[in-house]
């Protein structure tokens, strides 16, 4: 559940996507990226955690998706691509997106309040002891960060409503080439 490190981190993600080297060891990448100033966080420990998080997310994109993110996509599609990377990185976020966001969108229940997350987490905790063991502070932090990511990616409005993400034909094809089921993390795109 390390997605609690920050939000979408789009600017850092773009820097790292441009500098990403397939198969590079994290220790080597970290040194190179810190030297390049890929994170604007003030403390080295915070920079290291954030860069590791973003590097891991970027690693879940295909080479073609990374190229599209860093060289072709407009800002809205960059946000969408990072949402996809987060969903691929964290099963919990992927399941929340498909089982809650997409389902609510399809049934026109567009309000996405904090209590929806709390209910989803409680249901998942019944089957997953690691979730059941989370402290209330950790749960609140996870909810805060996830809802920040949803807002920064354009999936949740400031008023707390689900917003569809419309993908270009090019981005849709890239996702389909990798895994067509991933379109379900985008309300309005994937049944």
Coordinates of C-alpha atoms in Angstrom, one line a residue:
X1 CA 0.0 0.0 0.0
X2 CA 2.9 2.4 -0.6
X3 CA 0.7 4.5 -2.9
X4 CA 0.4 6.6 0.3
X5 CA 3.7 8.3 -0.6
X6 CA 2.0 11.1 -2.7
X7 CA -0.5 12.0 -5.3
X8 CA -0.4 11.4 -9.0
X9 CA 3.2 12.9 -9.2
X10 CA 2.8 13.7 -12.9
X11 CA 5.7 16.1 -13.2
X12 CA 8.2 13.6 -11.6
X13 CA 6.6 10.8 -13.6
X14 CA 7.3 12.7 -16.9
X15 CA 11.0 13.3 -15.9
X16 CA 11.4 9.6 -15.0
X17 CA 9.5 8.3 -18.1
X18 CA 12.0 10.2 -20.2
X19 CA 14.9 8.9 -18.3
X20 CA 13.6 5.3 -17.6
X21 CA 16.0 2.5 -18.6
X22 CA 14.4 -0.9 -18.9
X23 CA 16.0 -3.4 -16.5
X24 CA 18.1 -0.7 -14.7
X25 CA 18.6 -1.5 -11.0
X26 CA 16.7 0.8 -8.7
X27 CA 19.9 1.9 -6.8
X28 CA 21.5 3.0 -10.0
X29 CA 18.4 4.8 -11.2
X30 CA 17.9 6.5 -7.9
X31 CA 21.5 8.0 -7.9
X32 CA 21.1 9.1 -11.5
X33 CA 17.6 10.6 -11.0
X34 CA 18.6 12.4 -7.7
X35 CA 21.6 13.9 -9.5
X36 CA 19.3 15.1 -12.2
X37 CA 16.9 16.7 -9.7
X38 CA 13.9 14.6 -10.7
X39 CA 12.1 15.4 -7.5
X40 CA 11.5 18.8 -6.0
X41 CA 10.8 17.4 -2.5
X42 CA 13.1 19.1 0.2
X43 CA 14.4 16.0 2.1
X44 CA 16.6 13.3 0.5
X45 CA 14.6 10.5 2.2
X46 CA 11.3 12.0 0.8
X47 CA 12.9 12.3 -2.6
X48 CA 14.1 8.7 -2.5
X49 CA 10.7 7.4 -1.5
X50 CA 8.9 9.5 -4.1
X51 CA 11.3 8.5 -6.9
X52 CA 11.1 4.8 -6.0
X53 CA 7.3 5.1 -6.1
X54 CA 7.2 6.8 -9.5
X55 CA 9.9 4.6 -10.9
X56 CA 7.9 1.5 -9.9
X57 CA 4.7 3.0 -11.5
X58 CA 6.5 3.8 -14.7
X59 CA 7.8 0.3 -14.8
X60 CA 4.3 -1.0 -15.2
X61 CA 3.8 0.8 -18.5
X62 CA 5.0 -0.8 -21.8
X63 CA 7.8 0.8 -23.7
X64 CA 5.2 2.2 -26.2
X65 CA 3.0 3.6 -23.4
X66 CA 6.1 5.2 -21.7
X67 CA 7.0 6.8 -25.0
X68 CA 3.5 8.0 -25.6
X69 CA 3.4 9.4 -22.0
X70 CA 6.6 11.4 -22.4
X71 CA 6.5 12.4 -26.1
X72 CA 3.0 12.4 -27.6
X73 CA 0.2 12.6 -25.0
X74 CA -1.4 15.9 -24.0
X75 CA -1.7 16.8 -20.3
X76 CA -5.1 15.0 -19.9
X77 CA -3.7 11.8 -21.4
X78 CA -0.6 12.0 -19.4
X79 CA -2.8 12.1 -16.3
X80 CA -4.8 9.2 -17.6
X81 CA -1.6 7.2 -18.4
X82 CA -0.3 7.7 -14.8
X83 CA -3.7 6.6 -13.5
X84 CA -3.3 3.4 -15.5
X85 CA 0.2 2.9 -14.1
X86 CA -1.1 3.3 -10.6
X87 CA -3.9 0.9 -11.2
X88 CA -1.4 -1.7 -12.6
X89 CA 0.9 -1.1 -9.7
X90 CA -1.6 -1.5 -6.9
X91 CA -4.2 -4.3 -7.0
X92 CA -6.3 -2.5 -4.4
X93 CA -6.5 0.7 -6.5
X94 CA -7.3 -1.3 -9.6
X95 CA -10.1 -3.1 -7.8
X96 CA -11.5 0.2 -6.4
X97 CA -11.5 1.6 -9.9
X98 CA -13.2 -1.3 -11.5
X99 CA -15.5 -2.4 -8.7
X100 CA -16.5 1.0 -7.4
X101 CA -15.7 3.8 -9.8
X102 CA -16.6 2.1 -13.0
X103 CA -19.7 0.3 -11.5
X104 CA -21.0 3.6 -10.0
X105 CA -20.4 5.4 -13.3
X106 CA -22.3 2.8 -15.3
X107 CA -25.2 2.9 -12.9
X108 CA -25.2 6.8 -12.9
X109 CA -24.4 7.0 -9.2
X110 CA -21.7 9.6 -9.8
X111 CA -21.2 10.8 -6.2
X112 CA -18.0 9.4 -4.9
X113 CA -17.8 10.4 -1.2
X114 CA -15.2 9.3 1.3
X115 CA -17.7 6.8 2.8
X116 CA -17.6 4.8 -0.5
X117 CA -13.8 4.2 0.1
X118 CA -14.4 3.3 3.7
X119 CA -17.1 0.7 2.8
X120 CA -14.9 -0.8 0.1
X121 CA -11.9 -1.0 2.4
X122 CA -14.0 -2.7 5.1
X123 CA -15.4 -5.2 2.6
X124 CA -11.9 -6.0 1.3
X125 CA -10.5 -6.3 4.9
X126 CA -13.0 -9.1 5.6
X127 CA -11.0 -11.3 3.1
X128 CA -7.5 -9.8 3.5
X129 CA -5.9 -9.9 6.9
X130 CA -3.3 -7.3 5.9
X131 CA -6.0 -4.8 5.3
X132 CA -7.8 -5.7 8.5
X133 CA -4.6 -4.9 10.4
X134 CA -4.3 -1.4 9.1
X135 CA -4.6 1.3 11.7
X136 CA -7.4 3.9 11.4
X137 CA -4.7 6.6 10.7
X138 CA -3.2 4.5 7.9
X139 CA -6.7 4.0 6.4
X140 CA -7.4 7.7 6.5
X141 CA -4.0 8.4 4.8
X142 CA -4.7 5.9 2.1
X143 CA -8.1 7.4 1.5
X144 CA -6.7 10.9 1.4
X145 CA -4.0 10.0 -1.1
X146 CA -6.3 8.0 -3.3
X147 CA -8.8 10.8 -3.5
X148 CA -6.0 13.2 -4.3
X149 CA -4.9 10.9 -7.1
X150 CA -8.4 10.7 -8.4
X151 CA -8.8 14.5 -8.4
X152 CA -5.3 15.0 -10.0
X153 CA -6.0 12.4 -12.7
X154 CA -9.4 14.0 -13.5
X155 CA -11.5 11.1 -12.4
X156 CA -13.2 12.9 -9.5
X157 CA -14.3 16.5 -9.6
X158 CA -13.8 19.0 -6.8
X159 CA -17.5 18.5 -6.0
X160 CA -16.9 14.7 -5.4
X161 CA -18.4 13.4 -8.6
X162 CA -17.0 10.7 -10.9
X163 CA -15.9 12.2 -14.3
X164 CA -15.3 10.1 -17.4
X165 CA -11.9 10.0 -18.9
X166 CA -12.1 10.1 -22.7
X167 CA -9.1 8.5 -24.4
X168 CA -7.8 9.2 -27.9
X169 CA -7.9 6.3 -30.4
X170 CA -4.1 6.1 -30.1
X171 CA -4.0 5.7 -26.3
X172 CA -6.9 3.3 -26.4
X173 CA -5.0 1.1 -28.9
X174 CA -1.8 1.2 -26.8
X175 CA -3.8 0.0 -23.7
X176 CA -5.6 -2.7 -25.8
X177 CA -2.2 -4.0 -27.1
X178 CA -1.0 -4.4 -23.5
X179 CA -4.2 -5.6 -21.8
X180 CA -7.7 -4.7 -23.1
X181 CA -9.2 -5.3 -19.6
X182 CA -7.3 -2.2 -18.4
X183 CA -9.7 0.0 -20.2
X184 CA -12.2 -0.7 -17.3
X185 CA -10.2 1.6 -15.0
X186 CA -11.4 4.5 -17.2
X187 CA -15.1 5.3 -16.7
X188 CA -16.8 5.7 -20.1
X189 CA -14.2 3.6 -22.0
X190 CA -14.4 0.0 -21.0
X191 CA -17.6 -1.7 -20.2

